[in-house]
Amino acid sequence: MYRTHTCGELRISHVGEVVTLAGWVQRIRKMGGMTFIDLRDRYGITQLTIDQGSSHELNEIAEHLGREFVIQITGSVMERSSKNNKIDTGDIEVKLSSINILNKSVTPPFTIEDESDGGEDIRAKFRYLDLRRNPLKRALELRHRMAQEVRSFLDSQGFMEVETPVLIKSTPEGARDFIVPSRMNPGEFYALPQSPQTFKQLLMVAGYDKYFQIVRCFRDEDLRADRQPEFTQIDCEMSFVEREDILNTFEQMSKTLFKNVLGVNIEGAFPRISYKDAIDKYGSDKPDIRFQMLINDITDLVKHSNFEVFNSADFIGAICVEGCAEYTRKQLDEITAWVKRPQVGAKGLVYIRFSESEIKSSVDKFYTPEDLKKICERVGAKEGDLILILSGETKKTKEQLGTLRIELGNRLNLRKSDVYAPLWVYDFPLLEWDQESERFYAMHHPFTAPKPEDMDKFYSSDKEQIAQVCANAYDFVLNGTEIGGGSIRIHDAEVQKRMFSVLGFSDQEAEYKFGFIINAFKYGAPPHGGIAFGFDRFCALFGGQETIRDYIAFPKNNSGRDIMLDAPSYVDESQLDELYLKSIAKK
Amino acid sequence: MYRTHTCGELRISHVGEVVTLAGWVQRIRKMGGMTFIDLRDRYGITQLTIDQGSSHELNEIAEHLGREFVIQITGSVMERSSKNNKIDTGDIEVKLSSINILNKSVTPPFTIEDESDGGEDIRAKFRYLDLRRNPLKRALELRHRMAQEVRSFLDSQGFMEVETPVLIKSTPEGARDFIVPSRMNPGEFYALPQSPQTFKQLLMVAGYDKYFQIVRCFRDEDLRADRQPEFTQIDCEMSFVEREDILNTFEQMSKTLFKNVLGVNIEGAFPRISYKDAIDKYGSDKPDIRFQMLINDITDLVKHSNFEVFNSADFIGAICVEGCAEYTRKQLDEITAWVKRPQVGAKGLVYIRFSESEIKSSVDKFYTPEDLKKICERVGAKEGDLILILSGETKKTKEQLGTLRIELGNRLNLRKSDVYAPLWVYDFPLLEWDQESERFYAMHHPFTAPKPEDMDKFYSSDKEQIAQVCANAYDFVLNGTEIGGGSIRIHDAEVQKRMFSVLGFSDQEAEYKFGFIINAFKYGAPPHGGIAFGFDRFCALFGGQETIRDYIAFPKNNSGRDIMLDAPSYVDESQLDELYLKSIAKK
C-alpha cells in the first residue's frame, strides 16, 4: 500500500503522527519561504507544507512538481495555525519529510476545478480528467449509493436479482433495435434488448414471484438532447399482484431512497392522478406538482362572444400566474412570442391583468369587466394575479398551456431542485392510432393489460371503441419528469393474441416474433405486473439536475459517439468477411 | 394481492386461520373421498385438502385441475394428522372452501420435478418451465445471494460501483469482438466489451481509487463446452496498491462469501503458489489442492539406464496413487489407454506397484528393485501405493501428469464438491510466443505490468530474454478451476508503449486502437491494479457444480443460440439497408 491514510482522513487527533499519503497535486503556493501543496484524492484534500528549514533535496523536488502530478509523501501531522473549516482536514497540515513522484503529468487541457474552463467537446475527449472534478465525482458517488440502496431495499422485500441476456432476438416494435451479426450463424443477427420485458415476464411464468435487475438497455433512436443509445433501468416484476400492490411497493422504495440517499422524509402517500386529470389540469402526463398554476377550462365562459378566435376554438383554457399582474407590455409580448415558437405552436396569447384598481385584458373590446371577472373567479385569481389564456384544438391547447405553465414555473423559480414532489399517474390509454401507418401502436408496450372493465371494447370490431380502451398502466413522475412506468401485464395467451391482432400483426408474424411468450402463457402464467425506472434520470433528479450526462461515467454525444474512445469506428475488412457482411456505406 | 400468505409460510401457529394462497398445482391425489392438492410457489409447497363433505362445486372444479394450473384458493389451516417433516409447511394443510382458476396449463413437455424427464434441447426450448424446477431455482437463488454479498462487501470496503459502456470501440487482441453496426455513423461499428479493462483503468486515472462492477462481457469465440458468448464478471480495480493489498482484499471478499453464502469458515490465509511451482508440482496453473498426489521429478533416478524411452526423454515424472497397488492389469491397461488418448497425448505409462510383498513394475527388466525403491522413496510411497510415471518433453509431460492426477482424483473421489480449497497462483509469464503468427501475445492482457525486477529483460532486444519476463499477475483458483485473475497494471505511458511494441503493434496501430489510454497515462496515472472474477463459474462452484449453464437464467447453447427465443435470427432487409449493410451469407 502506498499510503497509511487517505487525503480526506486526517484530523486533529492525528497530530504528531508520521503518515504517508498519495494523491494528485491540486495546487502549489509559495509564501515567504514556505511551500504549500494541496494533495487530492477521491476522499478529500490535505495541505502539505515544506518549510524553509527543509532539505535542499525536498525543496528541489517540490520545485519541479506540476498540477496533477501523482506523488507519495511522508511527513508529520501538525495542527494548522489558521484553520480551514471548509474542508474536513482543515484543522491539520502535513509537514513533509519526503516526496516520491509516482507519475508526472503534462498540463491538463482544462483546469480540474468545480467550475472547469473546458468546453464540452474537450471535456468529453478527456473524460477521465473531467471525472476528476468534484461535481462529476459527486454525481457518480450518488449513483453508486442509489444502486446499493435500490438493491438492498428490493432484496429485503424478497425480490430476486436475475440477469437476463444482452444478445437476444430482434423484434422491433416501436424503437429500432441495435443488431449484432452472429459469426457462428451466418446471415443471422442478435439484437440488444430495448428492455428485458419479455424475460421478466417469463421469469414470472417460471414462478420467480419477484424479480429485479439494474440493467443496461439499448435503443437505436435518433438522439434527442439527453437521450443515450444505452441507458440503465431498474427493472422489476411481481406475480399475484394488483396495481395497488405495485404502487405501494415502489412508493416504499422511493421513500427509502429519499431518506437514505438524500435524508429527505416524504410524508404520507404519494399523490395519484389519472392520465385524463393530468392532461386536463396540467396539460401533461408528467405533471410537475411542485407548484399549482392549474389549467382551467373557460370555454363556456368566453365562447359565443364576438371574439372569433375563441368562437372557432374547441377549447379555451386559462392559467393564473400569481402576483404577476404588473408584467409589462414588453414582458407579455415576450411570452406571446415564446408560445408562438414552433416548439410550442400556439397561435397567440390572451392575458388578463387583475390589478388592484382594475381588470384589464388584451380582449377588452370583446368582453365586459363582468365577463372578465367571471374568468378571474373561475381560475381563482386574486388581486395582483395575471391570467394567461390559450385556445384551439382541445388536447393541443392543453399541452401548450402545460408547456407555458412549466416555462413560467422556471421563470418564477417555482421549480426548486431541492423540493421533491413525486406522484403516480395512472389509467393511460392502451393504444395510439398512427395516421401514417394506419395502425394502432401500444402506448406502453404490447404486453400491457387492458383494464378489466374495458375488455368488451378491446374485443370490439369498432376502432373508435378500441381507441378508448384504458390500460392498467401507471407512471412514476418526479418533479415533472417521468422516472418510471409500468403496468399489469396480459397473462392470458388469448388476450395476448388479440393484442397482437389489434396491433396489426398477422398470426404468422406474431408467432415468429413473440411465439415463445405466447407459448409460455399456455403453461400456467400467473397474473403479474411490474415497473421499470430510468436509473440515469432518477439519479440526475436526486442530484438536482435535469440532464443525465453527468450521471453516466462514459456517456455518448448526440450522434451516439464516444468522443474519448472515438467509437464507433471502422473495422477491419476481415472482421466483416468473417461475419458474411459487406458495408455499402461510402467512406 | 392475490394471497394472504405464500406457499412456504404456514406453520402450526397458523392453525385455525382462514388464508388465501396462490400458486401452481404440483400434484393431485385422491384417497378415499379426499382430494389432496400440492400447491407450489417460489417459497414452498402447501398441501390443500378437499374432503367428502365439501360442496359439489368445489369437487367439480378440483376434478378439472391439471398439473401446472395456476389457482387461487381460500381455506382454513388445519393441523395434519400425519405430518411431513421434509417440508417446512409439513405440519399443516389447508382445508379448501374455494378454488379460483387463474390460468390453465396444457400438459408440460416434461415433468416439473427435481429430476426431470426432459432432454436438454426440450428443456432449453421451454426454459421458463425448466426454471420452475428446484435445482435451477436454487442455483439462481444462490447467484442472487452471491451478487448481493459481493456488492455489500465491496461497498463496505469503499469500492465505488461505476457502470461502464457496452457500446465501445473494437480493438480485437486475442479473442474476437462482437460488433454492432451504427446507423447514425454509416460504415462504422461499435464493439461489445470483452471486459471493461481500459475503462476501469481510466477510472483509476480519474482518481476513483476503488472501483467495482458486476458486469456483462462478450467474446465471439468458437464455443467450447461450458463457455458462453456473454458472461458475467465481478470486475474490480484499486489505486495506490501493491499485489499484497489486492490479494488481501479479495481473500477477505472470498472468505465473506464462503461464510455468508455457504456458512463455511475458511481458516487462515489462502495458500499461494508460483506459476512455476504449480506446473512443477501439479502440472497445472490452476491446481486442485483438495488432494495431494504431487508430481515428482525422477529424471535423475531413471535416466541413463537401458530403457530407451526414458533415456530419450527430457523429463520423467511420477505421481504416487495412495492405496492403489492392487490395481489389476486390466485397470492399469485402461489408465494407459486413457493417457494415450489424443486429449492427453502421452506415449505410454509406466507403473510401479509397491505392495506388501514386493515392488513390481512394468519396467522390471530395465531397473533393479533398488532402483525402484529409490523411486518409491522419492515420491514418498508407502506399501500399498501405486506409482505412475510419464516421460517426454518437460512441460507437456508435467501437464499430462497433471491431467492424469485430476482424473485419478475424480476416480478416487478425492475431489469432494463440499470441500473448498482456494489458493492464489502468482508470477505468471508476461508473454507467450506464438509460432504461427511469429509474435508475442500477452498471457493476461497488454496492460499487465512486468515485475519491476524484470524491467531490464523487458527492454531487451533479445526475444529469449523478453520471453522470460514475469508478469505481476495472479489468479484465484478454487478446486482446480480458475475463478479470478488480475494484475498490477502498467501506469507509465512509456512502459505501455514498449508493451505494444513488444506485441508487434506499430506506433500508428497502437495509437489508433489504444491512443486514449496511452494518452490518459500522461495526465497523472496512479499506480494501480485489479482483478476480475468469472461470476458464472464462481456461482457454479459455490453450488458444487462444474458447469455454469444452470447458474445462468437464459444461457445459450454451444452454437451460441438461444433455443427458447430462436436467436440469432434473420432480420428484415430494411433493417440492414438502414445500416448500409449487405449480408453475403447463403440462406
mmCIF file with all atom_site columns, C-alpha atoms in Angstrom, chain A residues 393-539:
data_model
loop_
_atom_site.group_PDB
_atom_site.id
_atom_site.type_symbol
_atom_site.label_atom_id
_atom_site.label_alt_id
_atom_site.label_comp_id
_atom_site.label_asym_id
_atom_site.label_entity_id
_atom_site.label_seq_id
_atom_site.pdbx_PDB_ins_code
_atom_site.Cartn_x
_atom_site.Cartn_y
_atom_site.Cartn_z
_atom_site.occupancy
_atom_site.B_iso_or_equiv
_atom_site.pdbx_formal_charge
_atom_site.auth_seq_id
_atom_site.auth_comp_id
_atom_site.auth_asym_id
_atom_site.auth_atom_id
_atom_site.pdbx_PDB_model_num
ATOM 1   C CA . GLU A 1 393 ? -57.878 22.167  -30.591 1.00 0.00 ? 393 GLU A CA 1
ATOM 2   C CA . THR A 1 394 ? -58.547 20.652  -27.156 1.00 0.00 ? 394 THR A CA 1
ATOM 3   C CA . LYS A 1 395 ? -55.582 18.343  -26.490 1.00 0.00 ? 395 LYS A CA 1
ATOM 4   C CA . LYS A 1 396 ? -53.051 20.524  -28.249 1.00 0.00 ? 396 LYS A CA 1
ATOM 5   C CA . THR A 1 397 ? -54.178 23.622  -26.335 1.00 0.00 ? 397 THR A CA 1
ATOM 6   C CA . LYS A 1 398 ? -53.971 21.844  -23.007 1.00 0.00 ? 398 LYS A CA 1
ATOM 7   C CA . GLU A 1 399 ? -50.443 20.711  -23.844 1.00 0.00 ? 399 GLU A CA 1
ATOM 8   C CA . GLN A 1 400 ? -49.488 24.239  -24.858 1.00 0.00 ? 400 GLN A CA 1
ATOM 9   C CA . LEU A 1 401 ? -50.831 25.550  -21.572 1.00 0.00 ? 401 LEU A CA 1
ATOM 10  C CA . GLY A 1 402 ? -48.865 22.818  -19.823 1.00 0.00 ? 402 GLY A CA 1
ATOM 11  C CA . THR A 1 403 ? -45.682 23.891  -21.583 1.00 0.00 ? 403 THR A CA 1
ATOM 12  C CA . LEU A 1 404 ? -46.329 27.528  -20.756 1.00 0.00 ? 404 LEU A CA 1
ATOM 13  C CA . ARG A 1 405 ? -47.006 26.584  -17.151 1.00 0.00 ? 405 ARG A CA 1
ATOM 14  C CA . ILE A 1 406 ? -43.626 24.845  -16.862 1.00 0.00 ? 406 ILE A CA 1
ATOM 15  C CA . GLU A 1 407 ? -41.879 27.792  -18.504 1.00 0.00 ? 407 GLU A CA 1
ATOM 16  C CA . LEU A 1 408 ? -43.465 30.205  -16.027 1.00 0.00 ? 408 LEU A CA 1
ATOM 17  C CA . GLY A 1 409 ? -42.588 27.824  -13.215 1.00 0.00 ? 409 GLY A CA 1
ATOM 18  C CA . ASN A 1 410 ? -38.967 28.080  -14.314 1.00 0.00 ? 410 ASN A CA 1
ATOM 19  C CA . ARG A 1 411 ? -39.064 31.853  -14.713 1.00 0.00 ? 411 ARG A CA 1
ATOM 20  C CA . LEU A 1 412 ? -40.704 32.377  -11.348 1.00 0.00 ? 412 LEU A CA 1
ATOM 21  C CA . ASN A 1 413 ? -38.335 29.916  -9.674  1.00 0.00 ? 413 ASN A CA 1
ATOM 22  C CA . LEU A 1 414 ? -41.205 27.674  -8.565  1.00 0.00 ? 414 LEU A CA 1
ATOM 23  C CA . ARG A 1 415 ? -39.353 24.528  -9.617  1.00 0.00 ? 415 ARG A CA 1
ATOM 24  C CA . LYS A 1 416 ? -36.829 24.271  -6.817  1.00 0.00 ? 416 LYS A CA 1
ATOM 25  C CA . SER A 1 417 ? -34.365 21.433  -7.263  1.00 0.00 ? 417 SER A CA 1
ATOM 26  C CA . ASP A 1 418 ? -34.299 20.666  -3.546  1.00 0.00 ? 418 ASP A CA 1
ATOM 27  C CA . VAL A 1 419 ? -38.052 20.145  -3.370  1.00 0.00 ? 419 VAL A CA 1
ATOM 28  C CA . TYR A 1 420 ? -39.206 16.658  -4.301  1.00 0.00 ? 420 TYR A CA 1
ATOM 29  C CA . ALA A 1 421 ? -42.765 16.129  -5.473  1.00 0.00 ? 421 ALA A CA 1
ATOM 30  C CA . PRO A 1 422 ? -43.364 12.538  -6.582  1.00 0.00 ? 422 PRO A CA 1
ATOM 31  C CA . LEU A 1 423 ? -46.698 11.293  -7.876  1.00 0.00 ? 423 LEU A CA 1
ATOM 32  C CA . TRP A 1 424 ? -48.346 8.445   -9.718  1.00 0.00 ? 424 TRP A CA 1
ATOM 33  C CA . VAL A 1 425 ? -50.180 8.912   -12.991 1.00 0.00 ? 425 VAL A CA 1
ATOM 34  C CA . TYR A 1 426 ? -52.494 6.044   -13.948 1.00 0.00 ? 426 TYR A CA 1
ATOM 35  C CA . ASP A 1 427 ? -55.161 4.914   -16.433 1.00 0.00 ? 427 ASP A CA 1
ATOM 36  C CA . PHE A 1 428 ? -53.309 5.700   -19.630 1.00 0.00 ? 428 PHE A CA 1
ATOM 37  C CA . PRO A 1 429 ? -54.879 4.902   -22.988 1.00 0.00 ? 429 PRO A CA 1
ATOM 38  C CA . LEU A 1 430 ? -53.848 1.418   -24.112 1.00 0.00 ? 430 LEU A CA 1
ATOM 39  C CA . LEU A 1 431 ? -53.316 2.313   -27.750 1.00 0.00 ? 431 LEU A CA 1
ATOM 40  C CA . GLU A 1 432 ? -52.425 5.191   -30.019 1.00 0.00 ? 432 GLU A CA 1
ATOM 41  C CA . TRP A 1 433 ? -53.637 5.374   -33.590 1.00 0.00 ? 433 TRP A CA 1
ATOM 42  C CA . ASP A 1 434 ? -50.884 6.258   -36.035 1.00 0.00 ? 434 ASP A CA 1
ATOM 43  C CA . GLN A 1 435 ? -52.271 8.110   -39.049 1.00 0.00 ? 435 GLN A CA 1
ATOM 44  C CA . GLU A 1 436 ? -49.279 7.496   -41.243 1.00 0.00 ? 436 GLU A CA 1
ATOM 45  C CA . SER A 1 437 ? -49.054 3.710   -40.921 1.00 0.00 ? 437 SER A CA 1
ATOM 46  C CA . GLU A 1 438 ? -52.814 3.432   -40.308 1.00 0.00 ? 438 GLU A CA 1
ATOM 47  C CA . ARG A 1 439 ? -52.462 1.146   -37.349 1.00 0.00 ? 439 ARG A CA 1
ATOM 48  C CA . PHE A 1 440 ? -52.577 1.124   -33.581 1.00 0.00 ? 440 PHE A CA 1
ATOM 49  C CA . TYR A 1 441 ? -49.381 1.253   -31.575 1.00 0.00 ? 441 TYR A CA 1
ATOM 50  C CA . ALA A 1 442 ? -49.163 0.202   -27.942 1.00 0.00 ? 442 ALA A CA 1
ATOM 51  C CA . MET A 1 443 ? -48.805 3.346   -25.883 1.00 0.00 ? 443 MET A CA 1
ATOM 52  C CA . HIS A 1 444 ? -46.714 1.451   -23.310 1.00 0.00 ? 444 HIS A CA 1
ATOM 53  C CA . HIS A 1 445 ? -45.837 -1.892  -24.939 1.00 0.00 ? 445 HIS A CA 1
ATOM 54  C CA . PRO A 1 446 ? -47.780 -4.841  -26.360 1.00 0.00 ? 446 PRO A CA 1
ATOM 55  C CA . PHE A 1 447 ? -47.785 -6.740  -23.061 1.00 0.00 ? 447 PHE A CA 1
ATOM 56  C CA . THR A 1 448 ? -49.770 -4.178  -21.097 1.00 0.00 ? 448 THR A CA 1
ATOM 57  C CA . ALA A 1 449 ? -53.169 -5.440  -19.955 1.00 0.00 ? 449 ALA A CA 1
ATOM 58  C CA . PRO A 1 450 ? -56.344 -3.556  -20.811 1.00 0.00 ? 450 PRO A CA 1
ATOM 59  C CA . LYS A 1 451 ? -58.355 -2.645  -17.730 1.00 0.00 ? 451 LYS A CA 1
ATOM 60  C CA . PRO A 1 452 ? -60.765 -5.498  -16.980 1.00 0.00 ? 452 PRO A CA 1
ATOM 61  C CA . GLU A 1 453 ? -63.808 -3.199  -17.336 1.00 0.00 ? 453 GLU A CA 1
ATOM 62  C CA . ASP A 1 454 ? -62.687 -2.271  -20.880 1.00 0.00 ? 454 ASP A CA 1
ATOM 63  C CA . MET A 1 455 ? -62.402 -5.839  -22.134 1.00 0.00 ? 455 MET A CA 1
ATOM 64  C CA . ASP A 1 456 ? -65.555 -5.571  -24.240 1.00 0.00 ? 456 ASP A CA 1
ATOM 65  C CA . LYS A 1 457 ? -64.231 -2.513  -26.019 1.00 0.00 ? 457 LYS A CA 1
ATOM 66  C CA . PHE A 1 458 ? -60.898 -4.277  -26.522 1.00 0.00 ? 458 PHE A CA 1
ATOM 67  C CA . TYR A 1 459 ? -62.637 -7.074  -28.401 1.00 0.00 ? 459 TYR A CA 1
ATOM 68  C CA . SER A 1 460 ? -64.828 -4.665  -30.344 1.00 0.00 ? 460 SER A CA 1
ATOM 69  C CA . SER A 1 461 ? -64.533 -4.500  -34.115 1.00 0.00 ? 461 SER A CA 1
ATOM 70  C CA . ASP A 1 462 ? -65.017 -0.744  -33.938 1.00 0.00 ? 462 ASP A CA 1
ATOM 71  C CA . LYS A 1 463 ? -61.755 1.236   -33.997 1.00 0.00 ? 463 LYS A CA 1
ATOM 72  C CA . GLU A 1 464 ? -63.298 4.076   -32.036 1.00 0.00 ? 464 GLU A CA 1
ATOM 73  C CA . GLN A 1 465 ? -64.203 1.677   -29.275 1.00 0.00 ? 465 GLN A CA 1
ATOM 74  C CA . ILE A 1 466 ? -60.743 0.107   -29.251 1.00 0.00 ? 466 ILE A CA 1
ATOM 75  C CA . ALA A 1 467 ? -59.132 3.531   -29.088 1.00 0.00 ? 467 ALA A CA 1
ATOM 76  C CA . GLN A 1 468 ? -60.961 4.202   -25.844 1.00 0.00 ? 468 GLN A CA 1
ATOM 77  C CA . VAL A 1 469 ? -59.604 1.178   -24.007 1.00 0.00 ? 469 VAL A CA 1
ATOM 78  C CA . CYS A 1 470 ? -57.743 2.128   -20.849 1.00 0.00 ? 470 CYS A CA 1
ATOM 79  C CA . ALA A 1 471 ? -54.500 0.375   -19.964 1.00 0.00 ? 471 ALA A CA 1
ATOM 80  C CA . ASN A 1 472 ? -53.844 -0.934  -16.484 1.00 0.00 ? 472 ASN A CA 1
ATOM 81  C CA . ALA A 1 473 ? -50.674 1.162   -16.581 1.00 0.00 ? 473 ALA A CA 1
ATOM 82  C CA . TYR A 1 474 ? -49.033 3.731   -14.355 1.00 0.00 ? 474 TYR A CA 1
ATOM 83  C CA . ASP A 1 475 ? -46.124 6.124   -14.404 1.00 0.00 ? 475 ASP A CA 1
ATOM 84  C CA . PHE A 1 476 ? -43.978 7.369   -11.568 1.00 0.00 ? 476 PHE A CA 1
ATOM 85  C CA . VAL A 1 477 ? -43.339 11.078  -12.024 1.00 0.00 ? 477 VAL A CA 1
ATOM 86  C CA . LEU A 1 478 ? -40.902 13.215  -10.077 1.00 0.00 ? 478 LEU A CA 1
ATOM 87  C CA . ASN A 1 479 ? -40.755 16.987  -10.453 1.00 0.00 ? 479 ASN A CA 1
ATOM 88  C CA . GLY A 1 480 ? -42.265 16.923  -13.916 1.00 0.00 ? 480 GLY A CA 1
ATOM 89  C CA . THR A 1 481 ? -40.107 14.104  -15.220 1.00 0.00 ? 481 THR A CA 1
ATOM 90  C CA . GLU A 1 482 ? -41.285 10.574  -15.884 1.00 0.00 ? 482 GLU A CA 1
ATOM 91  C CA . ILE A 1 483 ? -38.933 8.365   -13.908 1.00 0.00 ? 483 ILE A CA 1
ATOM 92  C CA . GLY A 1 484 ? -40.755 5.076   -14.057 1.00 0.00 ? 484 GLY A CA 1
ATOM 93  C CA . GLY A 1 485 ? -43.520 3.327   -15.873 1.00 0.00 ? 485 GLY A CA 1
ATOM 94  C CA . GLY A 1 486 ? -45.212 0.002   -15.639 1.00 0.00 ? 486 GLY A CA 1
ATOM 95  C CA . SER A 1 487 ? -48.373 -1.958  -15.918 1.00 0.00 ? 487 SER A CA 1
ATOM 96  C CA . ILE A 1 488 ? -50.287 -5.033  -15.042 1.00 0.00 ? 488 ILE A CA 1
ATOM 97  C CA . ARG A 1 489 ? -49.468 -7.424  -17.893 1.00 0.00 ? 489 ARG A CA 1
ATOM 98  C CA . ILE A 1 490 ? -51.561 -9.666  -20.027 1.00 0.00 ? 490 ILE A CA 1
ATOM 99  C CA . HIS A 1 491 ? -51.191 -13.210 -18.689 1.00 0.00 ? 491 HIS A CA 1
ATOM 100 C CA . ASP A 1 492 ? -53.744 -14.915 -20.877 1.00 0.00 ? 492 ASP A CA 1
ATOM 101 C CA . ALA A 1 493 ? -52.484 -16.314 -24.175 1.00 0.00 ? 493 ALA A CA 1
ATOM 102 C CA . GLU A 1 494 ? -55.769 -15.455 -25.915 1.00 0.00 ? 494 GLU A CA 1
ATOM 103 C CA . VAL A 1 495 ? -55.763 -11.837 -24.777 1.00 0.00 ? 495 VAL A CA 1
ATOM 104 C CA . GLN A 1 496 ? -52.121 -11.545 -25.856 1.00 0.00 ? 496 GLN A CA 1
ATOM 105 C CA . LYS A 1 497 ? -53.048 -12.880 -29.293 1.00 0.00 ? 497 LYS A CA 1
ATOM 106 C CA . ARG A 1 498 ? -55.876 -10.373 -29.514 1.00 0.00 ? 498 ARG A CA 1
ATOM 107 C CA . MET A 1 499 ? -53.396 -7.611  -28.647 1.00 0.00 ? 499 MET A CA 1
ATOM 108 C CA . PHE A 1 500 ? -51.072 -8.602  -31.472 1.00 0.00 ? 500 PHE A CA 1
ATOM 109 C CA . SER A 1 501 ? -54.029 -8.731  -33.817 1.00 0.00 ? 501 SER A CA 1
ATOM 110 C CA . VAL A 1 502 ? -55.179 -5.247  -32.724 1.00 0.00 ? 502 VAL A CA 1
ATOM 111 C CA . LEU A 1 503 ? -51.627 -4.055  -33.425 1.00 0.00 ? 503 LEU A CA 1
ATOM 112 C CA . GLY A 1 504 ? -51.987 -5.392  -36.962 1.00 0.00 ? 504 GLY A CA 1
ATOM 113 C CA . PHE A 1 505 ? -49.653 -8.385  -36.650 1.00 0.00 ? 505 PHE A CA 1
ATOM 114 C CA . SER A 1 506 ? -50.570 -11.394 -38.708 1.00 0.00 ? 506 SER A CA 1
ATOM 115 C CA . ASP A 1 507 ? -50.723 -14.650 -36.729 1.00 0.00 ? 507 ASP A CA 1
ATOM 116 C CA . GLN A 1 508 ? -47.583 -15.726 -38.504 1.00 0.00 ? 508 GLN A CA 1
ATOM 117 C CA . GLU A 1 509 ? -45.733 -12.526 -37.650 1.00 0.00 ? 509 GLU A CA 1
ATOM 118 C CA . ALA A 1 510 ? -46.832 -12.674 -34.007 1.00 0.00 ? 510 ALA A CA 1
ATOM 119 C CA . GLU A 1 511 ? -45.742 -16.291 -33.855 1.00 0.00 ? 511 GLU A CA 1
ATOM 120 C CA . TYR A 1 512 ? -42.355 -15.560 -35.449 1.00 0.00 ? 512 TYR A CA 1
ATOM 121 C CA . LYS A 1 513 ? -41.554 -12.627 -33.210 1.00 0.00 ? 513 LYS A CA 1
ATOM 122 C CA . PHE A 1 514 ? -43.274 -13.471 -29.954 1.00 0.00 ? 514 PHE A CA 1
ATOM 123 C CA . GLY A 1 515 ? -44.114 -17.156 -30.283 1.00 0.00 ? 515 GLY A CA 1
ATOM 124 C CA . PHE A 1 516 ? -42.044 -18.014 -27.225 1.00 0.00 ? 516 PHE A CA 1
ATOM 125 C CA . ILE A 1 517 ? -44.055 -15.784 -24.934 1.00 0.00 ? 517 ILE A CA 1
ATOM 126 C CA . ILE A 1 518 ? -47.481 -16.621 -26.360 1.00 0.00 ? 518 ILE A CA 1
ATOM 127 C CA . ASN A 1 519 ? -46.464 -20.226 -25.915 1.00 0.00 ? 519 ASN A CA 1
ATOM 128 C CA . ALA A 1 520 ? -45.214 -19.658 -22.377 1.00 0.00 ? 520 ALA A CA 1
ATOM 129 C CA . PHE A 1 521 ? -48.604 -18.262 -21.402 1.00 0.00 ? 521 PHE A CA 1
ATOM 130 C CA . LYS A 1 522 ? -50.137 -21.659 -22.170 1.00 0.00 ? 522 LYS A CA 1
ATOM 131 C CA . TYR A 1 523 ? -48.256 -23.323 -19.324 1.00 0.00 ? 523 TYR A CA 1
ATOM 132 C CA . GLY A 1 524 ? -49.735 -21.589 -16.323 1.00 0.00 ? 524 GLY A CA 1
ATOM 133 C CA . ALA A 1 525 ? -48.796 -17.910 -16.378 1.00 0.00 ? 525 ALA A CA 1
ATOM 134 C CA . PRO A 1 526 ? -49.658 -16.182 -13.116 1.00 0.00 ? 526 PRO A CA 1
ATOM 135 C CA . PRO A 1 527 ? -51.285 -12.747 -13.008 1.00 0.00 ? 527 PRO A CA 1
ATOM 136 C CA . HIS A 1 528 ? -48.338 -10.341 -12.875 1.00 0.00 ? 528 HIS A CA 1
ATOM 137 C CA . GLY A 1 529 ? -47.211 -6.782  -13.341 1.00 0.00 ? 529 GLY A CA 1
ATOM 138 C CA . GLY A 1 530 ? -44.186 -4.616  -12.924 1.00 0.00 ? 530 GLY A CA 1
ATOM 139 C CA . ILE A 1 531 ? -42.410 -1.382  -13.410 1.00 0.00 ? 531 ILE A CA 1
ATOM 140 C CA . ALA A 1 532 ? -39.144 -0.025  -14.767 1.00 0.00 ? 532 ALA A CA 1
ATOM 141 C CA . PHE A 1 533 ? -37.370 3.123   -13.659 1.00 0.00 ? 533 PHE A CA 1
ATOM 142 C CA . GLY A 1 534 ? -34.962 5.158   -15.753 1.00 0.00 ? 534 GLY A CA 1
ATOM 143 C CA . PHE A 1 535 ? -31.982 4.900   -13.451 1.00 0.00 ? 535 PHE A CA 1
ATOM 144 C CA . ASP A 1 536 ? -29.846 7.573   -15.123 1.00 0.00 ? 536 ASP A CA 1
ATOM 145 C CA . ARG A 1 537 ? -32.616 10.130  -14.813 1.00 0.00 ? 537 ARG A CA 1
ATOM 146 C CA . PHE A 1 538 ? -33.589 9.002   -11.317 1.00 0.00 ? 538 PHE A CA 1
ATOM 147 C CA . CYS A 1 539 ? -30.011 9.702   -10.222 1.00 0.00 ? 539 CYS A CA 1
#
